[in-house]
Amino acid sequence: MSTLPQISPGEATGEAAELLADLKKSIGSVPNMAKAMANSPALLKGWMALSGALAGGDLPASVRERLALASAEYNRCTYCLSAHTFLGKNVAKLDAEEIDLARSAQSRDPHVAALLALSDAIARGRGTIDEADLKDARVAGVTDAEIAEVIGNLALNILTNYFNIVAGTDNDFPRVAPREA
């Protein structure tokens, strides 16, 4: 059950109304997470800005979705796991095996696997990683821009994971539960 009200676009006022309208215009709908974030237009605006900026970076949607799946699984966020399973399949066109592998920070693609391993090491180390983790990523061809964007995506995903867990956001995607610990 949601601990924050979900403000529908029709009920929103001021900046929240403008942001929700912009979101609907850009993606065609307003997910429940955004409706809950509308309680703070500053948060909604920040999430939209960071998400939009990273979408224009070097990491393609298929990689960003895998990073989101790994983060959602690690942080045990059912909402984000559900959303990114849906988006991974229907938008990024990932197959079921690749979606499943991403939940464990793995991929059949060696370059993507290196990006996921780096993100996982950063998350598990709470920002501290072994020099070997960074060296392994570089040996796999991960660029400086990709390293920076992995960190940006991890920050974005932790934001949404923690927000949805605390807010108890009502899931508007086919439900996917985290694996048993």
PDB file of N, CA, C and O in Angstrom, residues 69-114:
ATOM      1  N   LEU A  69      17.725  -3.285 -14.056  1.00  0.00           N
ATOM      2  CA  LEU A  69      17.299  -4.595 -13.560  1.00  0.00           C
ATOM      3  C   LEU A  69      18.239  -5.098 -12.469  1.00  0.00           C
ATOM      4  O   LEU A  69      17.785  -5.613 -11.441  1.00  0.00           O
ATOM      5  N   ALA A  70      19.532  -4.958 -12.687  1.00  0.00           N
ATOM      6  CA  ALA A  70      20.506  -5.406 -11.683  1.00  0.00           C
ATOM      7  C   ALA A  70      20.341  -4.635 -10.378  1.00  0.00           C
ATOM      8  O   ALA A  70      20.363  -5.218  -9.291  1.00  0.00           O
ATOM      9  N   SER A  71      20.143  -3.332 -10.484  1.00  0.00           N
ATOM     10  CA  SER A  71      19.954  -2.507  -9.291  1.00  0.00           C
ATOM     11  C   SER A  71      18.660  -2.857  -8.564  1.00  0.00           C
ATOM     12  O   SER A  71      18.636  -2.985  -7.333  1.00  0.00           O
ATOM     13  N   ALA A  72      17.594  -3.035  -9.321  1.00  0.00           N
ATOM     14  CA  ALA A  72      16.298  -3.367  -8.709  1.00  0.00           C
ATOM     15  C   ALA A  72      16.362  -4.706  -7.987  1.00  0.00           C
ATOM     16  O   ALA A  72      15.808  -4.858  -6.893  1.00  0.00           O
ATOM     17  N   GLU A  73      17.034  -5.663  -8.586  1.00  0.00           N
ATOM     18  CA  GLU A  73      17.176  -6.972  -7.936  1.00  0.00           C
ATOM     19  C   GLU A  73      18.014  -6.844  -6.671  1.00  0.00           C
ATOM     20  O   GLU A  73      17.642  -7.350  -5.614  1.00  0.00           O
ATOM     21  N   TYR A  74      19.151  -6.161  -6.771  1.00  0.00           N
ATOM     22  CA  TYR A  74      20.047  -6.002  -5.616  1.00  0.00           C
ATOM     23  C   TYR A  74      19.343  -5.284  -4.463  1.00  0.00           C
ATOM     24  O   TYR A  74      19.470  -5.666  -3.304  1.00  0.00           O
ATOM     25  N   ASN A  75      18.565  -4.243  -4.804  1.00  0.00           N
ATOM     26  CA  ASN A  75      17.878  -3.453  -3.777  1.00  0.00           C
ATOM     27  C   ASN A  75      16.500  -3.992  -3.433  1.00  0.00           C
ATOM     28  O   ASN A  75      15.809  -3.429  -2.590  1.00  0.00           O
ATOM     29  N   ARG A  76      16.092  -5.072  -4.113  1.00  0.00           N
ATOM     30  CA  ARG A  76      14.825  -5.757  -3.823  1.00  0.00           C
ATOM     31  C   ARG A  76      13.618  -4.830  -4.009  1.00  0.00           C
ATOM     32  O   ARG A  76      12.705  -4.808  -3.209  1.00  0.00           O
ATOM     33  N   CYS A  77      13.631  -4.092  -5.114  1.00  0.00           N
ATOM     34  CA  CYS A  77      12.537  -3.172  -5.425  1.00  0.00           C
ATOM     35  C   CYS A  77      11.604  -3.813  -6.446  1.00  0.00           C
ATOM     36  O   CYS A  77      11.913  -3.874  -7.641  1.00  0.00           O
ATOM     37  N   THR A  78      10.467  -4.281  -5.974  1.00  0.00           N
ATOM     38  CA  THR A  78       9.500  -4.938  -6.849  1.00  0.00           C
ATOM     39  C   THR A  78       8.993  -3.991  -7.929  1.00  0.00           C
ATOM     40  O   THR A  78       8.846  -4.387  -9.091  1.00  0.00           O
ATOM     41  N   TYR A  79       8.715  -2.741  -7.563  1.00  0.00           N
ATOM     42  CA  TYR A  79       8.197  -1.790  -8.551  1.00  0.00           C
ATOM     43  C   TYR A  79       9.190  -1.630  -9.707  1.00  0.00           C
ATOM     44  O   TYR A  79       8.830  -1.759 -10.877  1.00  0.00           O
ATOM     45  N   CYS A  80      10.451  -1.350  -9.391  1.00  0.00           N
ATOM     46  CA  CYS A  80      11.444  -1.120 -10.443  1.00  0.00           C
ATOM     47  C   CYS A  80      11.754  -2.397 -11.212  1.00  0.00           C
ATOM     48  O   CYS A  80      11.959  -2.355 -12.426  1.00  0.00           O
ATOM     49  N   LEU A  81      11.778  -3.521 -10.532  1.00  0.00           N
ATOM     50  CA  LEU A  81      12.006  -4.792 -11.205  1.00  0.00           C
ATOM     51  C   LEU A  81      10.877  -5.067 -12.196  1.00  0.00           C
ATOM     52  O   LEU A  81      11.121  -5.485 -13.340  1.00  0.00           O
ATOM     53  N   SER A  82       9.667  -4.778 -11.797  1.00  0.00           N
ATOM     54  CA  SER A  82       8.508  -4.949 -12.682  1.00  0.00           C
ATOM     55  C   SER A  82       8.575  -3.994 -13.868  1.00  0.00           C
ATOM     56  O   SER A  82       8.401  -4.391 -15.022  1.00  0.00           O
ATOM     57  N   ALA A  83       8.843  -2.721 -13.581  1.00  0.00           N
ATOM     58  CA  ALA A  83       8.894  -1.705 -14.638  1.00  0.00           C
ATOM     59  C   ALA A  83       9.988  -2.007 -15.652  1.00  0.00           C
ATOM     60  O   ALA A  83       9.762  -1.964 -16.873  1.00  0.00           O
ATOM     61  N   HIS A  84      11.178  -2.340 -15.168  1.00  0.00           N
ATOM     62  CA  HIS A  84      12.305  -2.530 -16.088  1.00  0.00           C
ATOM     63  C   HIS A  84      12.277  -3.887 -16.780  1.00  0.00           C
ATOM     64  O   HIS A  84      12.854  -4.023 -17.861  1.00  0.00           O
ATOM     65  N   THR A  85      11.606  -4.861 -16.213  1.00  0.00           N
ATOM     66  CA  THR A  85      11.370  -6.108 -16.951  1.00  0.00           C
ATOM     67  C   THR A  85      10.457  -5.805 -18.137  1.00  0.00           C
ATOM     68  O   THR A  85      10.719  -6.226 -19.269  1.00  0.00           O
ATOM     69  N   PHE A  86       9.385  -5.036 -17.881  1.00  0.00           N
ATOM     70  CA  PHE A  86       8.459  -4.647 -18.943  1.00  0.00           C
ATOM     71  C   PHE A  86       9.173  -3.804 -20.005  1.00  0.00           C
ATOM     72  O   PHE A  86       9.065  -4.079 -21.212  1.00  0.00           O
ATOM     73  N   LEU A  87       9.913  -2.783 -19.568  1.00  0.00           N
ATOM     74  CA  LEU A  87      10.615  -1.903 -20.508  1.00  0.00           C
ATOM     75  C   LEU A  87      11.734  -2.635 -21.240  1.00  0.00           C
ATOM     76  O   LEU A  87      11.949  -2.413 -22.434  1.00  0.00           O
ATOM     77  N   GLY A  88      12.439  -3.502 -20.523  1.00  0.00           N
ATOM     78  CA  GLY A  88      13.503  -4.271 -21.163  1.00  0.00           C
ATOM     79  C   GLY A  88      12.972  -5.130 -22.289  1.00  0.00           C
ATOM     80  O   GLY A  88      13.557  -5.205 -23.373  1.00  0.00           O
ATOM     81  N   LYS A  89      11.837  -5.768 -22.047  1.00  0.00           N
ATOM     82  CA  LYS A  89      11.233  -6.640 -23.060  1.00  0.00           C
ATOM     83  C   LYS A  89      10.600  -5.837 -24.190  1.00  0.00           C
ATOM     84  O   LYS A  89      10.821  -6.117 -25.367  1.00  0.00           O
ATOM     85  N   ASN A  90       9.806  -4.830 -23.847  1.00  0.00           N
ATOM     86  CA  ASN A  90       8.961  -4.159 -24.840  1.00  0.00           C
ATOM     87  C   ASN A  90       9.577  -2.930 -25.488  1.00  0.00           C
ATOM     88  O   ASN A  90       9.173  -2.570 -26.589  1.00  0.00           O
ATOM     89  N   VAL A  91      10.530  -2.291 -24.829  1.00  0.00           N
ATOM     90  CA  VAL A  91      11.153  -1.099 -25.400  1.00  0.00           C
ATOM     91  C   VAL A  91      12.574  -1.411 -25.877  1.00  0.00           C
ATOM     92  O   VAL A  91      12.927  -1.143 -27.013  1.00  0.00           O
ATOM     93  N   ALA A  92      13.379  -2.001 -24.981  1.00  0.00           N
ATOM     94  CA  ALA A  92      14.768  -2.300 -25.340  1.00  0.00           C
ATOM     95  C   ALA A  92      14.897  -3.606 -26.120  1.00  0.00           C
ATOM     96  O   ALA A  92      15.972  -3.914 -26.623  1.00  0.00           O
ATOM     97  N   LYS A  93      13.797  -4.372 -26.205  1.00  0.00           N
ATOM     98  CA  LYS A  93      13.748  -5.619 -26.987  1.00  0.00           C
ATOM     99  C   LYS A  93      14.765  -6.663 -26.507  1.00  0.00           C
ATOM    100  O   LYS A  93      15.374  -7.376 -27.304  1.00  0.00           O
ATOM    101  N   LEU A  94      14.937  -6.755 -25.186  1.00  0.00           N
ATOM    102  CA  LEU A  94      15.800  -7.784 -24.613  1.00  0.00           C
ATOM    103  C   LEU A  94      15.036  -9.095 -24.549  1.00  0.00           C
ATOM    104  O   LEU A  94      13.845  -9.112 -24.255  1.00  0.00           O
ATOM    105  N   ASP A  95      15.734 -10.202 -24.789  1.00  0.00           N
ATOM    106  CA  ASP A  95      15.061 -11.492 -24.678  1.00  0.00           C
ATOM    107  C   ASP A  95      14.995 -11.911 -23.203  1.00  0.00           C
ATOM    108  O   ASP A  95      15.649 -11.327 -22.343  1.00  0.00           O
ATOM    109  N   ALA A  96      14.183 -12.911 -22.931  1.00  0.00           N
ATOM    110  CA  ALA A  96      13.934 -13.346 -21.551  1.00  0.00           C
ATOM    111  C   ALA A  96      15.216 -13.782 -20.850  1.00  0.00           C
ATOM    112  O   ALA A  96      15.403 -13.496 -19.660  1.00  0.00           O
ATOM    113  N   GLU A  97      16.106 -14.446 -21.571  1.00  0.00           N
ATOM    114  CA  GLU A  97      17.359 -14.901 -20.944  1.00  0.00           C
ATOM    115  C   GLU A  97      18.227 -13.711 -20.539  1.00  0.00           C
ATOM    116  O   GLU A  97      18.806 -13.679 -19.453  1.00  0.00           O
ATOM    117  N   GLU A  98      18.305 -12.706 -21.401  1.00  0.00           N
ATOM    118  CA  GLU A  98      19.137 -11.536 -21.098  1.00  0.00           C
ATOM    119  C   GLU A  98      18.547 -10.749 -19.927  1.00  0.00           C
ATOM    120  O   GLU A  98      19.289 -10.234 -19.083  1.00  0.00           O
ATOM    121  N   ILE A  99      17.229 -10.664 -19.849  1.00  0.00           N
ATOM    122  CA  ILE A  99      16.576 -10.013 -18.708  1.00  0.00           C
ATOM    123  C   ILE A  99      16.901 -10.771 -17.425  1.00  0.00           C
ATOM    124  O   ILE A  99      17.260 -10.172 -16.407  1.00  0.00           O
ATOM    125  N   ASP A 100      16.813 -12.096 -17.480  1.00  0.00           N
ATOM    126  CA  ASP A 100      17.116 -12.914 -16.313  1.00  0.00           C
ATOM    127  C   ASP A 100      18.578 -12.766 -15.896  1.00  0.00           C
ATOM    128  O   ASP A 100      18.887 -12.630 -14.711  1.00  0.00           O
ATOM    129  N   LEU A 101      19.481 -12.787 -16.854  1.00  0.00           N
ATOM    130  CA  LEU A 101      20.904 -12.616 -16.551  1.00  0.00           C
ATOM    131  C   LEU A 101      21.185 -11.247 -15.928  1.00  0.00           C
ATOM    132  O   LEU A 101      21.974 -11.134 -14.984  1.00  0.00           O
ATOM    133  N   ALA A 102      20.544 -10.213 -16.451  1.00  0.00           N
ATOM    134  CA  ALA A 102      20.773  -8.856 -15.944  1.00  0.00           C
ATOM    135  C   ALA A 102      20.417  -8.742 -14.469  1.00  0.00           C
ATOM    136  O   ALA A 102      21.062  -8.005 -13.719  1.00  0.00           O
ATOM    137  N   ARG A 103      19.405  -9.463 -14.043  1.00  0.00           N
ATOM    138  CA  ARG A 103      19.012  -9.434 -12.630  1.00  0.00           C
ATOM    139  C   ARG A 103      20.150  -9.900 -11.726  1.00  0.00           C
ATOM    140  O   ARG A 103      20.211  -9.532 -10.556  1.00  0.00           O
ATOM    141  N   SER A 104      21.064 -10.700 -12.274  1.00  0.00           N
ATOM    142  CA  SER A 104      22.240 -11.172 -11.532  1.00  0.00           C
ATOM    143  C   SER A 104      23.501 -10.430 -11.968  1.00  0.00           C
ATOM    144  O   SER A 104      24.616 -10.906 -11.746  1.00  0.00           O
ATOM    145  N   ALA A 105      23.328  -9.277 -12.613  1.00  0.00           N
ATOM    146  CA  ALA A 105      24.437  -8.450 -13.097  1.00  0.00           C
ATOM    147  C   ALA A 105      25.331  -9.227 -14.070  1.00  0.00           C
ATOM    148  O   ALA A 105      26.554  -9.132 -14.023  1.00  0.00           O
ATOM    149  N   GLN A 106      24.689  -9.970 -14.978  1.00  0.00           N
ATOM    150  CA  GLN A 106      25.417 -10.741 -15.975  1.00  0.00           C
ATOM    151  C   GLN A 106      24.788 -10.524 -17.354  1.00  0.00           C
ATOM    152  O   GLN A 106      23.650 -10.078 -17.461  1.00  0.00           O
ATOM    153  N   SER A 107      25.543 -10.873 -18.387  1.00  0.00           N
ATOM    154  CA  SER A 107      25.056 -10.773 -19.761  1.00  0.00           C
ATOM    155  C   SER A 107      25.848 -11.732 -20.632  1.00  0.00           C
ATOM    156  O   SER A 107      27.007 -12.051 -20.334  1.00  0.00           O
ATOM    157  N   ARG A 108      25.230 -12.171 -21.724  1.00  0.00           N
ATOM    158  CA  ARG A 108      25.947 -12.977 -22.717  1.00  0.00           C
ATOM    159  C   ARG A 108      26.947 -12.109 -23.483  1.00  0.00           C
ATOM    160  O   ARG A 108      27.928 -12.618 -24.012  1.00  0.00           O
ATOM    161  N   ASP A 109      26.684 -10.824 -23.568  1.00  0.00           N
ATOM    162  CA  ASP A 109      27.567  -9.888 -24.271  1.00  0.00           C
ATOM    163  C   ASP A 109      28.710  -9.500 -23.326  1.00  0.00           C
ATOM    164  O   ASP A 109      28.463  -8.929 -22.259  1.00  0.00           O
ATOM    165  N   PRO A 110      29.965  -9.780 -23.688  1.00  0.00           N
ATOM    166  CA  PRO A 110      31.084  -9.516 -22.779  1.00  0.00           C
ATOM    167  C   PRO A 110      31.221  -8.049 -22.357  1.00  0.00           C
ATOM    168  O   PRO A 110      31.560  -7.755 -21.212  1.00  0.00           O
ATOM    169  N   HIS A 111      30.963  -7.136 -23.283  1.00  0.00           N
ATOM    170  CA  HIS A 111      31.070  -5.710 -22.938  1.00  0.00           C
ATOM    171  C   HIS A 111      29.982  -5.312 -21.940  1.00  0.00           C
ATOM    172  O   HIS A 111      30.247  -4.629 -20.950  1.00  0.00           O
ATOM    173  N   VAL A 112      28.757  -5.740 -22.195  1.00  0.00           N
ATOM    174  CA  VAL A 112      27.652  -5.450 -21.277  1.00  0.00           C
ATOM    175  C   VAL A 112      27.904  -6.120 -19.937  1.00  0.00           C
ATOM    176  O   VAL A 112      27.663  -5.535 -18.880  1.00  0.00           O
ATOM    177  N   ALA A 113      28.439  -7.343 -19.952  1.00  0.00           N
ATOM    178  CA  ALA A 113      28.764  -8.039 -18.703  1.00  0.00           C
ATOM    179  C   ALA A 113      29.763  -7.237 -17.886  1.00  0.00           C
ATOM    180  O   ALA A 113      29.646  -7.154 -16.651  1.00  0.00           O
ATOM    181  N   ALA A 114      30.732  -6.631 -18.551  1.00  0.00           N
ATOM    182  CA  ALA A 114      31.727  -5.808 -17.847  1.00  0.00           C
ATOM    183  C   ALA A 114      31.078  -4.567 -17.226  1.00  0.00           C
ATOM    184  O   ALA A 114      31.413  -4.176 -16.096  1.00  0.00           O
TER     185      ALA A 114
END
